[in-house]
mmCIF file of C-alpha atoms and ligand atoms in Angstrom:
data_model
loop_
_atom_site.group_PDB
_atom_site.id
_atom_site.type_symbol
_atom_site.label_atom_id
_atom_site.label_comp_id
_atom_site.label_asym_id
_atom_site.label_seq_id
_atom_site.Cartn_x
_atom_site.Cartn_y
_atom_site.Cartn_z
ATOM 1 C CA MET A 1007 -14.702 -24.257 -4.131
ATOM 2 C CA THR A 1008 -14.277 -26.218 -0.904
ATOM 3 C CA THR A 1009 -13.298 -24.441 2.323
ATOM 4 C CA ALA A 1010 -10.876 -25.803 4.914
ATOM 5 C CA ALA A 1011 -13.951 -26.769 6.987
ATOM 6 C CA GLY A 1012 -15.277 -28.876 4.106
ATOM 7 C CA THR A 1013 -18.063 -26.502 3.027
ATOM 8 C CA ARG A 1014 -18.636 -26.446 -0.747
ATOM 9 C CA LEU A 1015 -19.481 -23.095 -2.335
ATOM 10 C CA ALA A 1016 -20.756 -22.562 -5.865
ATOM 11 C CA CYS A 1017 -20.509 -19.185 -7.602
ATOM 12 C CA ARG A 1018 -20.466 -17.765 -11.107
ATOM 13 C CA ALA A 1019 -17.424 -15.566 -10.530
ATOM 14 C CA VAL A 1020 -14.637 -15.030 -8.037
ATOM 15 C CA VAL A 1021 -12.924 -11.653 -7.567
ATOM 16 C CA ASN A 1022 -9.426 -11.980 -6.191
ATOM 17 C CA ALA A 1023 -8.688 -8.722 -4.349
ATOM 18 C CA ALA A 1024 -6.662 -10.283 -1.521
ATOM 19 C CA GLY A 1025 -4.000 -7.586 -1.238
ATOM 20 C CA VAL A 1026 -0.517 -8.966 -0.556
ATOM 21 C CA HIS A 1027 -1.985 -12.511 -0.662
ATOM 22 C CA ALA A 1028 -3.560 -12.143 -4.112
ATOM 23 C CA ASP A 1029 -0.660 -13.990 -5.751
ATOM 24 C CA GLU A 1030 -1.300 -17.083 -3.592
ATOM 25 C CA LEU A 1031 -4.990 -17.217 -4.599
ATOM 26 C CA ASN A 1032 -4.161 -16.674 -8.278
ATOM 27 C CA ASN A 1033 -1.529 -19.405 -8.133
ATOM 28 C CA LEU A 1034 -4.119 -21.913 -6.835
ATOM 29 C CA VAL A 1035 -6.162 -21.672 -10.045
ATOM 30 C CA SER A 1036 -3.876 -20.521 -12.850
ATOM 31 C CA ALA A 1037 -0.663 -21.612 -14.525
ATOM 32 C CA TYR A 1038 0.138 -17.894 -15.020
ATOM 33 C CA LYS A 1039 1.923 -17.438 -11.718
ATOM 34 C CA LEU A 1040 2.161 -14.140 -9.858
ATOM 35 C CA ARG A 1041 4.667 -13.142 -7.197
ATOM 36 C CA ILE A 1042 4.013 -10.260 -4.847
ATOM 37 C CA VAL A 1043 6.953 -8.628 -3.089
ATOM 38 C CA PRO A 1044 5.564 -6.535 -0.204
ATOM 39 C CA ARG A 1045 6.907 -2.969 -0.100
ATOM 40 C CA ARG A 1046 6.625 -1.392 3.328
ATOM 41 C CA GLY A 1047 5.734 2.277 3.760
ATOM 42 C CA GLU A 1048 6.190 3.956 7.140
ATOM 43 C CA TYR A 1049 4.443 7.086 8.412
ATOM 44 C CA LEU A 1050 4.598 9.484 11.371
ATOM 45 C CA LEU A 1051 1.452 11.117 12.696
ATOM 46 C CA TYR A 1052 1.641 14.475 14.538
ATOM 47 C CA ASP A 1053 -0.753 15.882 17.110
ATOM 48 C CA THR A 1054 -3.411 18.384 16.068
ATOM 49 C CA ASP A 1055 -1.371 21.377 17.260
ATOM 50 C CA GLN A 1056 0.867 20.807 14.198
ATOM 51 C CA GLY A 1057 -2.027 20.398 11.771
ATOM 52 C CA ALA A 1058 -2.256 24.046 10.762
ATOM 53 C CA ALA A 1059 1.296 24.010 9.354
ATOM 54 C CA PHE A 1060 -0.108 22.763 6.012
ATOM 55 C CA SER A 1061 -3.491 23.369 4.409
ATOM 56 C CA HIS A 1062 -2.916 20.983 1.469
ATOM 57 C CA THR A 1063 -1.143 17.715 0.671
ATOM 58 C CA VAL A 1064 2.363 18.484 -0.577
ATOM 59 C CA PHE A 1065 4.163 15.857 -2.678
ATOM 60 C CA GLN A 1066 7.805 15.785 -3.732
ATOM 61 C CA ALA A 1067 9.137 14.682 -7.119
ATOM 62 C CA PRO A 1068 8.434 10.942 -7.561
ATOM 63 C CA SER A 1069 11.240 8.378 -7.936
ATOM 64 C CA ARG A 1070 11.301 4.823 -9.331
ATOM 65 C CA ALA A 1071 10.356 3.605 -5.828
ATOM 66 C CA GLY A 1072 7.129 5.597 -5.717
ATOM 67 C CA LYS A 1073 5.635 9.004 -5.282
ATOM 68 C CA GLY A 1074 8.003 9.965 -2.468
ATOM 69 C CA VAL A 1075 7.458 11.385 0.992
ATOM 70 C CA LEU A 1076 4.476 13.678 1.369
ATOM 71 C CA VAL A 1077 3.323 16.016 4.109
ATOM 72 C CA THR A 1078 -0.420 16.320 4.556
ATOM 73 C CA PRO A 1079 -3.003 17.567 7.011
ATOM 74 C CA THR A 1080 -5.590 14.925 7.964
ATOM 75 C CA VAL A 1081 -9.360 15.352 8.173
ATOM 76 C CA HIS A 1082 -9.024 15.330 11.976
ATOM 77 C CA GLY A 1083 -6.500 18.206 11.966
ATOM 78 C CA ASN A 1084 -3.338 16.146 12.525
ATOM 79 C CA LEU A 1085 -0.314 16.245 10.270
ATOM 80 C CA LEU A 1086 0.923 13.081 8.529
ATOM 81 C CA VAL A 1087 4.347 12.540 6.931
ATOM 82 C CA GLY A 1088 5.532 9.528 4.900
ATOM 83 C CA PRO A 1089 5.863 6.994 3.407
ATOM 84 C CA ASN A 1090 9.208 5.415 2.524
ATOM 85 C CA ALA A 1091 9.382 2.311 0.312
ATOM 86 C CA VAL A 1092 11.284 -0.762 1.536
ATOM 87 C CA GLU A 1093 10.918 -4.238 -0.010
ATOM 88 C CA GLN A 1094 10.576 -7.068 2.505
ATOM 89 C CA GLY A 1095 9.917 -10.809 2.554
ATOM 90 C CA SER A 1096 7.160 -10.917 5.171
ATOM 91 C CA LYS A 1097 3.520 -10.321 4.219
ATOM 92 C CA GLU A 1098 2.552 -9.887 7.874
ATOM 93 C CA ASP A 1099 5.229 -7.672 9.432
ATOM 94 C CA VAL A 1100 3.925 -4.105 9.613
ATOM 95 C CA SER A 1101 6.366 -2.944 12.266
ATOM 96 C CA THR A 1102 8.210 0.346 11.870
ATOM 97 C CA SER A 1103 11.980 0.761 12.201
ATOM 98 C CA ALA A 1104 14.164 3.529 13.612
ATOM 99 C CA GLU A 1105 16.030 3.736 10.285
ATOM 100 C CA GLY A 1106 12.815 3.899 8.266
ATOM 101 C CA LEU A 1107 11.303 6.665 10.374
ATOM 102 C CA ALA A 1108 14.589 8.613 10.358
ATOM 103 C CA PHE A 1109 14.606 8.384 6.539
ATOM 104 C CA VAL A 1110 11.012 9.662 6.390
ATOM 105 C CA LEU A 1111 11.822 12.604 8.678
ATOM 106 C CA GLU A 1112 14.905 13.555 6.712
ATOM 107 C CA ALA A 1113 12.990 13.432 3.432
ATOM 108 C CA ALA A 1114 10.040 15.336 4.929
ATOM 109 C CA ARG A 1115 12.342 18.178 5.990
ATOM 110 C CA ARG A 1116 12.787 19.066 2.292
ATOM 111 C CA THR A 1117 9.106 20.031 2.378
ATOM 112 C CA TRP A 1118 8.722 20.945 6.047
ATOM 113 C CA PRO A 1119 12.058 21.998 7.624
ATOM 114 C CA GLU A 1120 10.541 21.739 11.149
ATOM 115 C CA ALA A 1121 9.787 18.012 10.793
ATOM 116 C CA GLY A 1122 11.179 16.244 13.866
ATOM 117 C CA THR A 1123 10.045 13.930 16.633
ATOM 118 C CA ARG A 1124 8.391 16.675 18.727
ATOM 119 C CA GLY A 1125 4.626 16.351 18.497
ATOM 120 C CA VAL A 1126 4.649 12.818 17.001
ATOM 121 C CA ILE A 1127 1.826 10.787 18.585
ATOM 122 C CA ALA A 1128 1.972 7.592 16.489
ATOM 123 C CA ASN A 1129 3.887 5.816 13.782
ATOM 124 C CA PHE A 1130 2.714 2.932 11.618
ATOM 125 C CA ALA A 1131 3.430 1.038 8.414
ATOM 126 C CA GLY A 1132 1.482 -0.531 5.567
ATOM 127 C CA LEU A 1133 2.485 -3.019 2.867
ATOM 128 C CA ARG A 1134 2.055 -2.274 -0.818
ATOM 129 C CA ALA A 1135 1.226 -5.383 -2.875
ATOM 130 C CA SER A 1136 3.964 -4.892 -5.455
ATOM 131 C CA CYS A 1137 4.215 -7.403 -8.290
ATOM 132 C CA ALA A 1138 7.703 -8.797 -8.906
ATOM 133 C CA GLU A 1139 6.963 -8.484 -12.644
ATOM 134 C CA GLY A 1140 5.697 -4.917 -12.523
ATOM 135 C CA ASP A 1141 2.212 -3.515 -12.990
ATOM 136 C CA PHE A 1142 -1.308 -4.141 -11.659
ATOM 137 C CA VAL A 1143 -2.797 -7.490 -12.794
ATOM 138 C CA ILE A 1144 -6.463 -6.988 -13.653
ATOM 139 C CA GLY A 1145 -8.866 -9.433 -15.319
ATOM 140 C CA GLN A 1146 -9.228 -13.157 -15.960
ATOM 141 C CA PRO A 1147 -6.207 -15.382 -16.602
ATOM 142 C CA ASP A 1148 -6.714 -17.238 -19.913
ATOM 143 C CA ASP A 1149 -6.832 -20.593 -18.115
ATOM 144 C CA ALA A 1150 -9.245 -19.589 -15.311
ATOM 145 C CA PRO A 1151 -12.490 -18.159 -16.740
ATOM 146 C CA GLY A 1152 -14.696 -16.647 -14.038
ATOM 147 C CA PHE A 1153 -11.714 -15.861 -11.818
ATOM 148 C CA PHE A 1154 -11.061 -12.110 -11.886
ATOM 149 C CA ASN A 1155 -7.803 -10.741 -10.537
ATOM 150 C CA VAL A 1156 -7.516 -7.297 -9.036
ATOM 151 C CA ALA A 1157 -4.024 -8.254 -7.958
ATOM 152 C CA CYS A 1158 -0.690 -6.551 -7.408
ATOM 153 C CA PHE A 1159 -2.769 -3.495 -6.564
ATOM 154 C CA ASP A 1160 0.197 -1.390 -5.528
ATOM 155 C CA SER A 1161 -0.008 2.379 -5.042
ATOM 156 C CA PRO A 1162 -1.970 4.203 -6.457
ATOM 157 C CA GLY A 1163 -4.494 1.383 -6.179
ATOM 158 C CA LEU A 1164 -6.878 3.367 -4.033
ATOM 159 C CA THR A 1165 -7.048 6.248 -6.494
ATOM 160 C CA SER A 1166 -7.390 3.778 -9.361
ATOM 161 C CA ALA A 1167 -10.232 1.792 -7.790
ATOM 162 C CA PRO A 1168 -13.174 3.690 -9.372
ATOM 163 C CA ALA A 1169 -11.646 3.350 -12.851
ATOM 164 C CA VAL A 1170 -10.867 -0.346 -12.308
ATOM 165 C CA ALA A 1171 -14.351 -1.043 -10.931
ATOM 166 C CA THR A 1172 -16.053 0.488 -13.972
ATOM 167 C CA SER A 1173 -13.709 -1.008 -16.594
HETATM 168 C C1 LIG B 1987 2.420 2.890 2.368
HETATM 169 C C2 LIG B 1987 1.336 2.894 1.332
HETATM 170 C C3 LIG B 1987 1.062 4.070 0.657
HETATM 171 C C4 LIG B 1987 0.072 4.091 -0.312
HETATM 172 N N1 LIG B 1987 -0.220 5.277 -0.931
HETATM 173 C C5 LIG B 1987 -1.225 5.321 -1.820
HETATM 174 C C6 LIG B 1987 -1.614 6.561 -2.421
HETATM 175 O O1 LIG B 1987 -1.060 7.609 -2.102
HETATM 176 N N2 LIG B 1987 -2.605 6.543 -3.326
HETATM 177 C C7 LIG B 1987 -3.256 5.399 -3.681
HETATM 178 O O2 LIG B 1987 -4.158 5.456 -4.498
HETATM 179 N N3 LIG B 1987 -2.934 4.213 -3.132
HETATM 180 C C8 LIG B 1987 -1.932 4.157 -2.210
HETATM 181 N N4 LIG B 1987 -1.590 2.974 -1.655
HETATM 182 C C9 LIG B 1987 -2.162 1.737 -2.196
HETATM 183 C C10 LIG B 1987 -3.536 1.427 -1.672
HETATM 184 O O3 LIG B 1987 -3.559 1.534 -0.269
HETATM 185 C C11 LIG B 1987 -3.846 -0.006 -2.138
HETATM 186 O O4 LIG B 1987 -3.748 -0.073 -3.542
HETATM 187 C C12 LIG B 1987 -5.228 -0.436 -1.730
HETATM 188 O O5 LIG B 1987 -5.412 -0.304 -0.350
HETATM 189 C C13 LIG B 1987 -5.417 -1.885 -2.137
HETATM 190 O O6 LIG B 1987 -6.714 -2.265 -1.783
HETATM 191 P P1 LIG B 1987 -7.163 -3.758 -1.932
HETATM 192 O O7 LIG B 1987 -8.599 -3.787 -1.508
HETATM 193 O O8 LIG B 1987 -6.780 -4.286 -3.277
HETATM 194 O O9 LIG B 1987 -6.244 -4.548 -0.896
HETATM 195 P P2 LIG B 1987 -6.249 -4.520 0.690
HETATM 196 O O10 LIG B 1987 -6.717 -3.203 1.210
HETATM 197 O O11 LIG B 1987 -4.893 -5.020 1.094
HETATM 198 O O12 LIG B 1987 -7.362 -5.585 1.084
HETATM 199 C C14 LIG B 1987 -7.147 -6.959 0.872
HETATM 200 C C15 LIG B 1987 -8.169 -7.698 1.743
HETATM 201 O O13 LIG B 1987 -8.114 -9.087 1.428
HETATM 202 C C16 LIG B 1987 -8.182 -9.802 2.630
HETATM 203 N N5 LIG B 1987 -7.573 -11.133 2.412
HETATM 204 C C17 LIG B 1987 -6.281 -11.422 2.128
HETATM 205 N N6 LIG B 1987 -6.113 -12.748 1.964
HETATM 206 C C18 LIG B 1987 -7.333 -13.313 2.153
HETATM 207 C C19 LIG B 1987 -7.810 -14.651 2.110
HETATM 208 N N7 LIG B 1987 -6.999 -15.691 1.852
HETATM 209 N N8 LIG B 1987 -9.124 -14.860 2.352
HETATM 210 C C20 LIG B 1987 -9.951 -13.835 2.598
HETATM 211 N N9 LIG B 1987 -9.555 -12.523 2.644
HETATM 212 C C21 LIG B 1987 -8.265 -12.284 2.434
HETATM 213 C C22 LIG B 1987 -7.403 -8.962 3.632
HETATM 214 O O14 LIG B 1987 -7.742 -9.292 4.957
HETATM 215 C C23 LIG B 1987 -7.874 -7.576 3.242
HETATM 216 O O15 LIG B 1987 -9.058 -7.219 3.913
HETATM 217 C C24 LIG B 1987 -0.632 2.916 -0.643
HETATM 218 C C25 LIG B 1987 -0.361 1.732 0.069
HETATM 219 C C26 LIG B 1987 0.614 1.732 1.039
HETATM 220 C C27 LIG B 1987 0.875 0.465 1.810
#
């Protein structure tokens, strides 16, 4: 491999775990093309005076778009609600939107009727690396031995990581 600065690197294996950019790296070496469509998830974080409202993470029934909006205490004693699931073109834009946060609050009220803007100290978003074709893509493409994809690692990628790492 040659870097943009002209440095040549030799290695026995490459692991492609580049998040929303994993499709671009795969597509440099393999004819089996991937396409990641980022799916934004927005959250609201409440101050610690709200943290005692829940002692456990509470999920709702999942939908095709994901596991739905949850309400959870954090390890620091805050309360966290979210996320929604909105497909977008940009792989860089992690801004939140008024509509997205309003959707999260409305959905959260099914679990926590008091959910509102009082006590909110931060909001933020993350991008799930969703594959246009569906599931996680794990392993070597047939035409690129030594190149291991851990790509399209959408939710629940974090929970799946120990199983993927030992498989
Ligand atoms: C809103 C939301 C909710 C989620 N909920 C859950 C959940 O409840 N449970 C669960 O298990 N998972 C959940 N996930 C999914 C989980 O967060 C991801 O599966 C996991 O973080 C993916 O980890 P990763 O290391 O593959 O990718 P990332 O954490 O995205 O890391 C990719 C890394 O690659 C680097 N990189 C990218 N391109 C290049 C390049 N060209 N050169 C060098 N480095 C590069 C990036 O800088 C980054 O450090 C959620 C994700 C989101 C966004």
